[in-house]
Amino acid sequence: MTTITLDDLRRIMRESAGADESVDLDGDIAAVPFEDLGYDSLALLEMSAVVRQEFDVVVPDGALEHSKTPQDAVDLINQLVAAR
Amino acid sequence: MAAVVTGIGVTAPNGVGIDEYWAATLAGRSGLGPITRFDPGRYRIQVGGEVTDRGDLRVPGRLAVQTDRWSHLGVIAAGLALADATVTPAFLPEYEMAVVTASSSGGTEFGQKEIEKLWSKGPQHVSAYQSIAWFYAATTGQLSIKHGMRGPSGVICSEQAGGLDSLAQARRLIRQGTRLVLGGGTDASLSPYGLVAQMSTGRLSERGEYRPFDPEASGYLPGEGGAIVVVEDLAEALSRGAVPYGVIAGHGATFDVAGREPGLRRAAELALADAGVPASTVDVVFADAVGLPAPDRVEADAIRALFGPHGVPVTAPKTMTGRMYGGGSSLDVVAALLAIRDGAVPPTVGTTTVVPDYELDLVLGQARRLPVRTALILARGWGGFNSALVLTATAANETGTE
């Protein structure tokens, strides 16, 4: 069983939706809402698609709404992996 | 009330930014060469005009991933135009600024990559951004978001005529009270799918040449890029200390119908009438210059009918970039504005001699120094679009000849 780490998520965020120069994805982002990192609903949709390919779990629609944080996302994905 | 251009941003195959582009264009330096964005070996068209990316001008990370190259070139051009106009959009009311770009082919390169993922890996691998990146309004939308411009925005799709039509719409908006409009446009369709789509018209030169009005004319070559300009009201621009490049003085558009006389001449007449100037005041014509005998003759006939034989200097600097569709006519507007600024008409390259009975005074070989106060730009879009735009100098930019 493969779990996801915050660093995995950083990479997926960068690859799937890009990162603006004003945001340091390598910094302390665990508790920063996606919205404040510049990731909108489309970005979260794209991240969910990559997570599905890599971790074989389906993130339910709306589960990663933009007020959530990267740590929330890591916890959710790992719960889904554990429940598989 | 007069709509004026106060800022220019260029992303062209022969130069990015006003200085690089204009120096190359006056010197007759072409940006055409072998296509390198993909291997064109299996296609009959292998020469085009590609924009060389400048390391100091980068698209912000998210837009780089989420949009097509044509939008990248538009975002860079818009940034250059706003800086040139010394405008900071964040300081202006967002509903008083609008974006109207021309787009011909949308995001073909982005779309091709995602379609490849669809057939090779399956639907889960198609980027969510395909939903917005291909769309011909994407550049307008992304510029609107990036610069906080929420006024009456739109996109014009009339192929090569689009750049002129977008500036006509920008003028309309200024007259209706919008304070600032980003106009012009870009196009970029140098992917296999984009190239094949362009080849479907049968107008591209399989000889790898672009020599309009020449007895050897064999079609045109494709290019990518274009220009974005800042349009404002003249009085407003002067009151904030801006120096306008010129006035968008007149516009005319017509549509060709099979079996009837081509409407290019009438579009030019409408533009001159709209500007309220006689043909005799026009100092230079920037030709549409398709580069095939039939449309070249239509254009030569229109110019001769308006100005008389050899009656006005005519040029086609797009022979250094290839036709860039919505971006191409936008770039012609920039070339005309810089001709007004500097009193210099750039040359047409590639063409060596002009078909004698066209009776055109085509500026060949090298730039021609002459005062330019009024310029006429002609453009035709595939499918029947004709557009003409008249630009005039303002008192603030009386042409100086060196």
PDB file of N, CA and C in Angstrom, chain B residues 127-206:
ATOM      1  N   SER B 127      -5.718  16.448 -19.620  1.00  0.00           N
ATOM      2  CA  SER B 127      -5.650  17.541 -18.648  1.00  0.00           C
ATOM      3  C   SER B 127      -6.996  18.241 -18.497  1.00  0.00           C
ATOM      4  N   ALA B 128      -7.329  18.567 -17.257  1.00  0.00           N
ATOM      5  CA  ALA B 128      -8.546  19.345 -17.015  1.00  0.00           C
ATOM      6  C   ALA B 128      -8.469  20.681 -17.743  1.00  0.00           C
ATOM      7  N   TYR B 129      -7.243  21.151 -17.984  1.00  0.00           N
ATOM      8  CA  TYR B 129      -7.086  22.471 -18.618  1.00  0.00           C
ATOM      9  C   TYR B 129      -7.394  22.460 -20.110  1.00  0.00           C
ATOM     10  N   GLN B 130      -7.519  21.252 -20.691  1.00  0.00           N
ATOM     11  CA  GLN B 130      -7.975  21.192 -22.079  1.00  0.00           C
ATOM     12  C   GLN B 130      -9.318  21.909 -22.222  1.00  0.00           C
ATOM     13  N   SER B 131     -10.126  21.861 -21.149  1.00  0.00           N
ATOM     14  CA  SER B 131     -11.465  22.458 -21.216  1.00  0.00           C
ATOM     15  C   SER B 131     -11.415  23.954 -21.473  1.00  0.00           C
ATOM     16  N   ILE B 132     -10.316  24.611 -21.105  1.00  0.00           N
ATOM     17  CA  ILE B 132     -10.246  26.063 -21.319  1.00  0.00           C
ATOM     18  C   ILE B 132      -9.104  26.474 -22.248  1.00  0.00           C
ATOM     19  N   ALA B 133      -8.043  25.659 -22.347  1.00  0.00           N
ATOM     20  CA  ALA B 133      -6.846  26.111 -23.070  1.00  0.00           C
ATOM     21  C   ALA B 133      -7.057  26.188 -24.580  1.00  0.00           C
ATOM     22  N   TRP B 134      -7.880  25.295 -25.136  1.00  0.00           N
ATOM     23  CA  TRP B 134      -8.074  25.278 -26.596  1.00  0.00           C
ATOM     24  C   TRP B 134      -8.921  26.436 -27.064  1.00  0.00           C
ATOM     25  N   PHE B 135      -9.762  26.944 -26.164  1.00  0.00           N
ATOM     26  CA  PHE B 135     -10.881  27.813 -26.519  1.00  0.00           C
ATOM     27  C   PHE B 135     -10.359  29.151 -27.042  1.00  0.00           C
ATOM     28  N   TYR B 136     -10.904  29.600 -28.178  1.00  0.00           N
ATOM     29  CA  TYR B 136     -10.346  30.795 -28.822  1.00  0.00           C
ATOM     30  C   TYR B 136     -10.456  32.044 -27.960  1.00  0.00           C
ATOM     31  N   ALA B 137     -11.320  32.032 -26.954  1.00  0.00           N
ATOM     32  CA  ALA B 137     -11.409  33.195 -26.049  1.00  0.00           C
ATOM     33  C   ALA B 137     -10.431  33.087 -24.879  1.00  0.00           C
ATOM     34  N   ALA B 138      -9.600  32.058 -24.844  1.00  0.00           N
ATOM     35  CA  ALA B 138      -8.741  31.828 -23.667  1.00  0.00           C
ATOM     36  C   ALA B 138      -7.772  32.981 -23.414  1.00  0.00           C
ATOM     37  N   THR B 139      -7.190  33.536 -24.471  1.00  0.00           N
ATOM     38  CA  THR B 139      -6.230  34.626 -24.253  1.00  0.00           C
ATOM     39  C   THR B 139      -6.934  35.845 -23.666  1.00  0.00           C
ATOM     40  N   THR B 140      -8.080  36.192 -24.232  1.00  0.00           N
ATOM     41  CA  THR B 140      -8.854  37.301 -23.662  1.00  0.00           C
ATOM     42  C   THR B 140      -9.177  37.015 -22.189  1.00  0.00           C
ATOM     43  N   GLY B 141      -9.647  35.818 -21.906  1.00  0.00           N
ATOM     44  CA  GLY B 141     -10.038  35.480 -20.536  1.00  0.00           C
ATOM     45  C   GLY B 141      -8.871  35.533 -19.569  1.00  0.00           C
ATOM     46  N   GLN B 142      -7.744  34.955 -19.966  1.00  0.00           N
ATOM     47  CA  GLN B 142      -6.586  34.936 -19.067  1.00  0.00           C
ATOM     48  C   GLN B 142      -6.032  36.351 -18.855  1.00  0.00           C
ATOM     49  N   LEU B 143      -6.060  37.181 -19.898  1.00  0.00           N
ATOM     50  CA  LEU B 143      -5.592  38.566 -19.721  1.00  0.00           C
ATOM     51  C   LEU B 143      -6.549  39.331 -18.804  1.00  0.00           C
ATOM     52  N   SER B 144      -7.833  39.074 -18.961  1.00  0.00           N
ATOM     53  CA  SER B 144      -8.829  39.724 -18.114  1.00  0.00           C
ATOM     54  C   SER B 144      -8.594  39.373 -16.643  1.00  0.00           C
ATOM     55  N   ILE B 145      -8.342  38.090 -16.381  1.00  0.00           N
ATOM     56  CA  ILE B 145      -8.101  37.652 -14.999  1.00  0.00           C
ATOM     57  C   ILE B 145      -6.778  38.226 -14.482  1.00  0.00           C
ATOM     58  N   LYS B 146      -5.730  38.088 -15.297  1.00  0.00           N
ATOM     59  CA  LYS B 146      -4.388  38.466 -14.844  1.00  0.00           C
ATOM     60  C   LYS B 146      -4.305  39.952 -14.507  1.00  0.00           C
ATOM     61  N   HIS B 147      -4.941  40.786 -15.326  1.00  0.00           N
ATOM     62  CA  HIS B 147      -4.810  42.228 -15.133  1.00  0.00           C
ATOM     63  C   HIS B 147      -6.036  42.867 -14.488  1.00  0.00           C
ATOM     64  N   GLY B 148      -6.990  42.035 -14.056  1.00  0.00           N
ATOM     65  CA  GLY B 148      -8.157  42.581 -13.378  1.00  0.00           C
ATOM     66  C   GLY B 148      -8.973  43.506 -14.251  1.00  0.00           C
ATOM     67  N   MET B 149      -9.203  43.069 -15.507  1.00  0.00           N
ATOM     68  CA  MET B 149      -9.967  43.888 -16.455  1.00  0.00           C
ATOM     69  C   MET B 149     -11.318  43.232 -16.684  1.00  0.00           C
ATOM     70  N   ARG B 150     -12.371  43.798 -16.062  1.00  0.00           N
ATOM     71  CA  ARG B 150     -13.673  43.141 -16.092  1.00  0.00           C
ATOM     72  C   ARG B 150     -14.714  43.909 -16.897  1.00  0.00           C
ATOM     73  N   GLY B 151     -14.246  44.851 -17.735  1.00  0.00           N
ATOM     74  CA  GLY B 151     -15.164  45.574 -18.621  1.00  0.00           C
ATOM     75  C   GLY B 151     -15.618  44.681 -19.765  1.00  0.00           C
ATOM     76  N   PRO B 152     -16.350  45.265 -20.751  1.00  0.00           N
ATOM     77  CA  PRO B 152     -16.964  44.486 -21.837  1.00  0.00           C
ATOM     78  C   PRO B 152     -15.919  43.860 -22.768  1.00  0.00           C
ATOM     79  N   SER B 153     -15.553  42.622 -22.488  1.00  0.00           N
ATOM     80  CA  SER B 153     -14.478  41.945 -23.209  1.00  0.00           C
ATOM     81  C   SER B 153     -15.033  40.976 -24.234  1.00  0.00           C
ATOM     82  N   GLY B 154     -14.176  40.544 -25.137  1.00  0.00           N
ATOM     83  CA  GLY B 154     -14.617  39.602 -26.158  1.00  0.00           C
ATOM     84  C   GLY B 154     -13.467  39.095 -26.986  1.00  0.00           C
ATOM     85  N   VAL B 155     -13.816  38.298 -27.986  1.00  0.00           N
ATOM     86  CA  VAL B 155     -12.808  37.765 -28.897  1.00  0.00           C
ATOM     87  C   VAL B 155     -13.377  37.853 -30.302  1.00  0.00           C
ATOM     88  N   ILE B 156     -12.516  38.168 -31.275  1.00  0.00           N
ATOM     89  CA  ILE B 156     -12.947  38.306 -32.667  1.00  0.00           C
ATOM     90  C   ILE B 156     -12.302  37.191 -33.471  1.00  0.00           C
ATOM     91  N   CYS B 157     -13.111  36.436 -34.202  1.00  0.00           N
ATOM     92  CA  CYS B 157     -12.615  35.336 -35.009  1.00  0.00           C
ATOM     93  C   CYS B 157     -12.922  35.615 -36.469  1.00  0.00           C
ATOM     94  N   SER B 158     -12.057  36.338 -37.150  1.00  0.00           N
ATOM     95  CA  SER B 158     -12.232  36.559 -38.586  1.00  0.00           C
ATOM     96  C   SER B 158     -10.892  36.355 -39.288  1.00  0.00           C
ATOM     97  N   GLU B 159     -10.170  35.323 -38.812  1.00  0.00           N
ATOM     98  CA  GLU B 159      -8.872  34.922 -39.370  1.00  0.00           C
ATOM     99  C   GLU B 159      -7.968  36.139 -39.502  1.00  0.00           C
ATOM    100  N   GLN B 160      -7.309  36.337 -40.643  1.00  0.00           N
ATOM    101  CA  GLN B 160      -6.313  37.410 -40.733  1.00  0.00           C
ATOM    102  C   GLN B 160      -6.934  38.801 -40.572  1.00  0.00           C
ATOM    103  N   ALA B 161      -8.235  38.931 -40.790  1.00  0.00           N
ATOM    104  CA  ALA B 161      -8.884  40.242 -40.611  1.00  0.00           C
ATOM    105  C   ALA B 161      -9.060  40.588 -39.134  1.00  0.00           C
ATOM    106  N   GLY B 162      -8.885  39.607 -38.255  1.00  0.00           N
ATOM    107  CA  GLY B 162      -9.275  39.771 -36.853  1.00  0.00           C
ATOM    108  C   GLY B 162      -8.557  40.878 -36.091  1.00  0.00           C
ATOM    109  N   GLY B 163      -7.286  41.080 -36.371  1.00  0.00           N
ATOM    110  CA  GLY B 163      -6.541  42.103 -35.638  1.00  0.00           C
ATOM    111  C   GLY B 163      -7.128  43.493 -35.873  1.00  0.00           C
ATOM    112  N   LEU B 164      -7.503  43.756 -37.133  1.00  0.00           N
ATOM    113  CA  LEU B 164      -8.095  45.057 -37.446  1.00  0.00           C
ATOM    114  C   LEU B 164      -9.489  45.163 -36.829  1.00  0.00           C
ATOM    115  N   ASP B 165     -10.240  44.080 -36.916  1.00  0.00           N
ATOM    116  CA  ASP B 165     -11.598  44.093 -36.354  1.00  0.00           C
ATOM    117  C   ASP B 165     -11.571  44.272 -34.837  1.00  0.00           C
ATOM    118  N   SER B 166     -10.551  43.728 -34.180  1.00  0.00           N
ATOM    119  CA  SER B 166     -10.474  43.868 -32.718  1.00  0.00           C
ATOM    120  C   SER B 166     -10.222  45.331 -32.344  1.00  0.00           C
ATOM    121  N   LEU B 167      -9.429  46.032 -33.168  1.00  0.00           N
ATOM    122  CA  LEU B 167      -9.168  47.442 -32.853  1.00  0.00           C
ATOM    123  C   LEU B 167     -10.375  48.320 -33.179  1.00  0.00           C
ATOM    124  N   ALA B 168     -11.169  47.893 -34.163  1.00  0.00           N
ATOM    125  CA  ALA B 168     -12.433  48.601 -34.411  1.00  0.00           C
ATOM    126  C   ALA B 168     -13.348  48.454 -33.198  1.00  0.00           C
ATOM    127  N   GLN B 169     -13.384  47.260 -32.639  1.00  0.00           N
ATOM    128  CA  GLN B 169     -14.210  47.037 -31.443  1.00  0.00           C
ATOM    129  C   GLN B 169     -13.638  47.805 -30.251  1.00  0.00           C
ATOM    130  N   ALA B 170     -12.314  47.858 -30.147  1.00  0.00           N
ATOM    131  CA  ALA B 170     -11.695  48.624 -29.053  1.00  0.00           C
ATOM    132  C   ALA B 170     -12.104  50.094 -29.159  1.00  0.00           C
ATOM    133  N   ARG B 171     -12.086  50.623 -30.371  1.00  0.00           N
ATOM    134  CA  ARG B 171     -12.493  52.027 -30.559  1.00  0.00           C
ATOM    135  C   ARG B 171     -13.952  52.225 -30.151  1.00  0.00           C
ATOM    136  N   ARG B 172     -14.798  51.278 -30.552  1.00  0.00           N
ATOM    137  CA  ARG B 172     -16.221  51.340 -30.172  1.00  0.00           C
ATOM    138  C   ARG B 172     -16.364  51.411 -28.644  1.00  0.00           C
ATOM    139  N   LEU B 173     -15.622  50.577 -27.953  1.00  0.00           N
ATOM    140  CA  LEU B 173     -15.722  50.538 -26.484  1.00  0.00           C
ATOM    141  C   LEU B 173     -15.235  51.844 -25.863  1.00  0.00           C
ATOM    142  N   ILE B 174     -14.151  52.400 -26.410  1.00  0.00           N
ATOM    143  CA  ILE B 174     -13.647  53.676 -25.888  1.00  0.00           C
ATOM    144  C   ILE B 174     -14.729  54.761 -26.060  1.00  0.00           C
ATOM    145  N   ARG B 175     -15.363  54.748 -27.218  1.00  0.00           N
ATOM    146  CA  ARG B 175     -16.421  55.741 -27.474  1.00  0.00           C
ATOM    147  C   ARG B 175     -17.597  55.565 -26.519  1.00  0.00           C
ATOM    148  N   GLN B 176     -17.810  54.339 -26.073  1.00  0.00           N
ATOM    149  CA  GLN B 176     -18.923  54.068 -25.153  1.00  0.00           C
ATOM    150  C   GLN B 176     -18.523  54.287 -23.698  1.00  0.00           C
ATOM    151  N   GLY B 177     -17.285  54.715 -23.477  1.00  0.00           N
ATOM    152  CA  GLY B 177     -16.914  55.092 -22.125  1.00  0.00           C
ATOM    153  C   GLY B 177     -15.936  54.185 -21.410  1.00  0.00           C
ATOM    154  N   THR B 178     -15.531  53.081 -22.043  1.00  0.00           N
ATOM    155  CA  THR B 178     -14.501  52.251 -21.412  1.00  0.00           C
ATOM    156  C   THR B 178     -13.184  53.038 -21.415  1.00  0.00           C
ATOM    157  N   ARG B 179     -12.458  52.960 -20.323  1.00  0.00           N
ATOM    158  CA  ARG B 179     -11.266  53.799 -20.178  1.00  0.00           C
ATOM    159  C   ARG B 179     -10.062  53.228 -20.924  1.00  0.00           C
ATOM    160  N   LEU B 180      -9.920  51.919 -20.899  1.00  0.00           N
ATOM    161  CA  LEU B 180      -8.721  51.295 -21.483  1.00  0.00           C
ATOM    162  C   LEU B 180      -9.099  49.936 -22.066  1.00  0.00           C
ATOM    163  N   VAL B 181      -8.592  49.646 -23.257  1.00  0.00           N
ATOM    164  CA  VAL B 181      -8.851  48.348 -23.880  1.00  0.00           C
ATOM    165  C   VAL B 181      -7.525  47.745 -24.347  1.00  0.00           C
ATOM    166  N   LEU B 182      -7.342  46.473 -24.028  1.00  0.00           N
ATOM    167  CA  LEU B 182      -6.248  45.708 -24.640  1.00  0.00           C
ATOM    168  C   LEU B 182      -6.791  45.120 -25.940  1.00  0.00           C
ATOM    169  N   GLY B 183      -6.181  45.474 -27.080  1.00  0.00           N
ATOM    170  CA  GLY B 183      -6.640  44.964 -28.372  1.00  0.00           C
ATOM    171  C   GLY B 183      -5.507  44.312 -29.133  1.00  0.00           C
ATOM    172  N   GLY B 184      -5.816  43.903 -30.349  1.00  0.00           N
ATOM    173  CA  GLY B 184      -4.823  43.183 -31.154  1.00  0.00           C
ATOM    174  C   GLY B 184      -5.014  41.685 -30.974  1.00  0.00           C
ATOM    175  N   GLY B 185      -3.921  40.942 -31.024  1.00  0.00           N
ATOM    176  CA  GLY B 185      -4.067  39.503 -30.846  1.00  0.00           C
ATOM    177  C   GLY B 185      -2.822  38.750 -31.262  1.00  0.00           C
ATOM    178  N   THR B 186      -2.863  37.463 -30.969  1.00  0.00           N
ATOM    179  CA  THR B 186      -1.777  36.563 -31.369  1.00  0.00           C
ATOM    180  C   THR B 186      -2.399  35.286 -31.931  1.00  0.00           C
ATOM    181  N   ASP B 187      -1.609  34.531 -32.629  1.00  0.00           N
ATOM    182  CA  ASP B 187      -1.988  33.182 -33.031  1.00  0.00           C
ATOM    183  C   ASP B 187      -0.725  32.339 -33.016  1.00  0.00           C
ATOM    184  N   ALA B 188      -0.867  31.050 -32.784  1.00  0.00           N
ATOM    185  CA  ALA B 188       0.287  30.142 -32.829  1.00  0.00           C
ATOM    186  C   ALA B 188      -0.258  28.757 -33.134  1.00  0.00           C
ATOM    187  N   SER B 189       0.072  28.265 -34.289  1.00  0.00           N
ATOM    188  CA  SER B 189      -0.510  26.986 -34.688  1.00  0.00           C
ATOM    189  C   SER B 189       0.528  26.140 -35.399  1.00  0.00           C
ATOM    190  N   LEU B 190       1.749  26.131 -34.845  1.00  0.00           N
ATOM    191  CA  LEU B 190       2.817  25.355 -35.462  1.00  0.00           C
ATOM    192  C   LEU B 190       3.023  24.037 -34.712  1.00  0.00           C
ATOM    193  N   SER B 191       1.965  23.222 -34.735  1.00  0.00           N
ATOM    194  CA  SER B 191       2.039  21.825 -34.317  1.00  0.00           C
ATOM    195  C   SER B 191       1.586  21.025 -35.543  1.00  0.00           C
ATOM    196  N   PRO B 192       1.819  19.711 -35.553  1.00  0.00           N
ATOM    197  CA  PRO B 192       1.408  18.960 -36.750  1.00  0.00           C
ATOM    198  C   PRO B 192      -0.070  19.183 -37.097  1.00  0.00           C
ATOM    199  N   TYR B 193      -0.926  19.100 -36.094  1.00  0.00           N
ATOM    200  CA  TYR B 193      -2.355  19.301 -36.334  1.00  0.00           C
ATOM    201  C   TYR B 193      -2.620  20.722 -36.833  1.00  0.00           C
ATOM    202  N   GLY B 194      -1.989  21.695 -36.193  1.00  0.00           N
ATOM    203  CA  GLY B 194      -2.187  23.081 -36.596  1.00  0.00           C
ATOM    204  C   GLY B 194      -1.697  23.343 -38.011  1.00  0.00           C
ATOM    205  N   LEU B 195      -0.587  22.732 -38.370  1.00  0.00           N
ATOM    206  CA  LEU B 195      -0.035  22.935 -39.717  1.00  0.00           C
ATOM    207  C   LEU B 195      -0.938  22.294 -40.766  1.00  0.00           C
ATOM    208  N   VAL B 196      -1.391  21.078 -40.493  1.00  0.00           N
ATOM    209  CA  VAL B 196      -2.254  20.388 -41.461  1.00  0.00           C
ATOM    210  C   VAL B 196      -3.557  21.170 -41.662  1.00  0.00           C
ATOM    211  N   ALA B 197      -4.065  21.727 -40.565  1.00  0.00           N
ATOM    212  CA  ALA B 197      -5.278  22.546 -40.691  1.00  0.00           C
ATOM    213  C   ALA B 197      -5.018  23.747 -41.593  1.00  0.00           C
ATOM    214  N   GLN B 198      -3.851  24.368 -41.426  1.00  0.00           N
ATOM    215  CA  GLN B 198      -3.533  25.515 -42.276  1.00  0.00           C
ATOM    216  C   GLN B 198      -3.353  25.098 -43.737  1.00  0.00           C
ATOM    217  N   MET B 199      -2.768  23.911 -43.947  1.00  0.00           N
ATOM    218  CA  MET B 199      -2.528  23.442 -45.317  1.00  0.00           C
ATOM    219  C   MET B 199      -3.825  23.178 -46.065  1.00  0.00           C
ATOM    220  N   SER B 200      -4.912  22.966 -45.323  1.00  0.00           N
ATOM    221  CA  SER B 200      -6.172  22.591 -45.963  1.00  0.00           C
ATOM    222  C   SER B 200      -6.699  23.678 -46.894  1.00  0.00           C
ATOM    223  N   THR B 201      -6.227  24.915 -46.741  1.00  0.00           N
ATOM    224  CA  THR B 201      -6.692  25.980 -47.638  1.00  0.00           C
ATOM    225  C   THR B 201      -6.008  25.916 -48.992  1.00  0.00           C
ATOM    226  N   GLY B 202      -4.906  25.166 -49.083  1.00  0.00           N
ATOM    227  CA  GLY B 202      -4.153  25.118 -50.328  1.00  0.00           C
ATOM    228  C   GLY B 202      -3.396  26.401 -50.629  1.00  0.00           C
ATOM    229  N   ARG B 203      -3.266  27.274 -49.643  1.00  0.00           N
ATOM    230  CA  ARG B 203      -2.636  28.573 -49.895  1.00  0.00           C
ATOM    231  C   ARG B 203      -1.196  28.662 -49.394  1.00  0.00           C
ATOM    232  N   LEU B 204      -0.699  27.629 -48.751  1.00  0.00           N
ATOM    233  CA  LEU B 204       0.675  27.673 -48.243  1.00  0.00           C
ATOM    234  C   LEU B 204       1.652  27.295 -49.366  1.00  0.00           C
ATOM    235  N   SER B 205       2.834  27.884 -49.331  1.00  0.00           N
ATOM    236  CA  SER B 205       3.805  27.677 -50.406  1.00  0.00           C
ATOM    237  C   SER B 205       4.606  26.401 -50.182  1.00  0.00           C
ATOM    238  N   GLU B 206       4.442  25.461 -51.087  1.00  0.00           N
ATOM    239  CA  GLU B 206       5.226  24.234 -50.990  1.00  0.00           C
ATOM    240  C   GLU B 206       6.662  24.458 -51.453  1.00  0.00           C
TER     241      GLU B 206
END
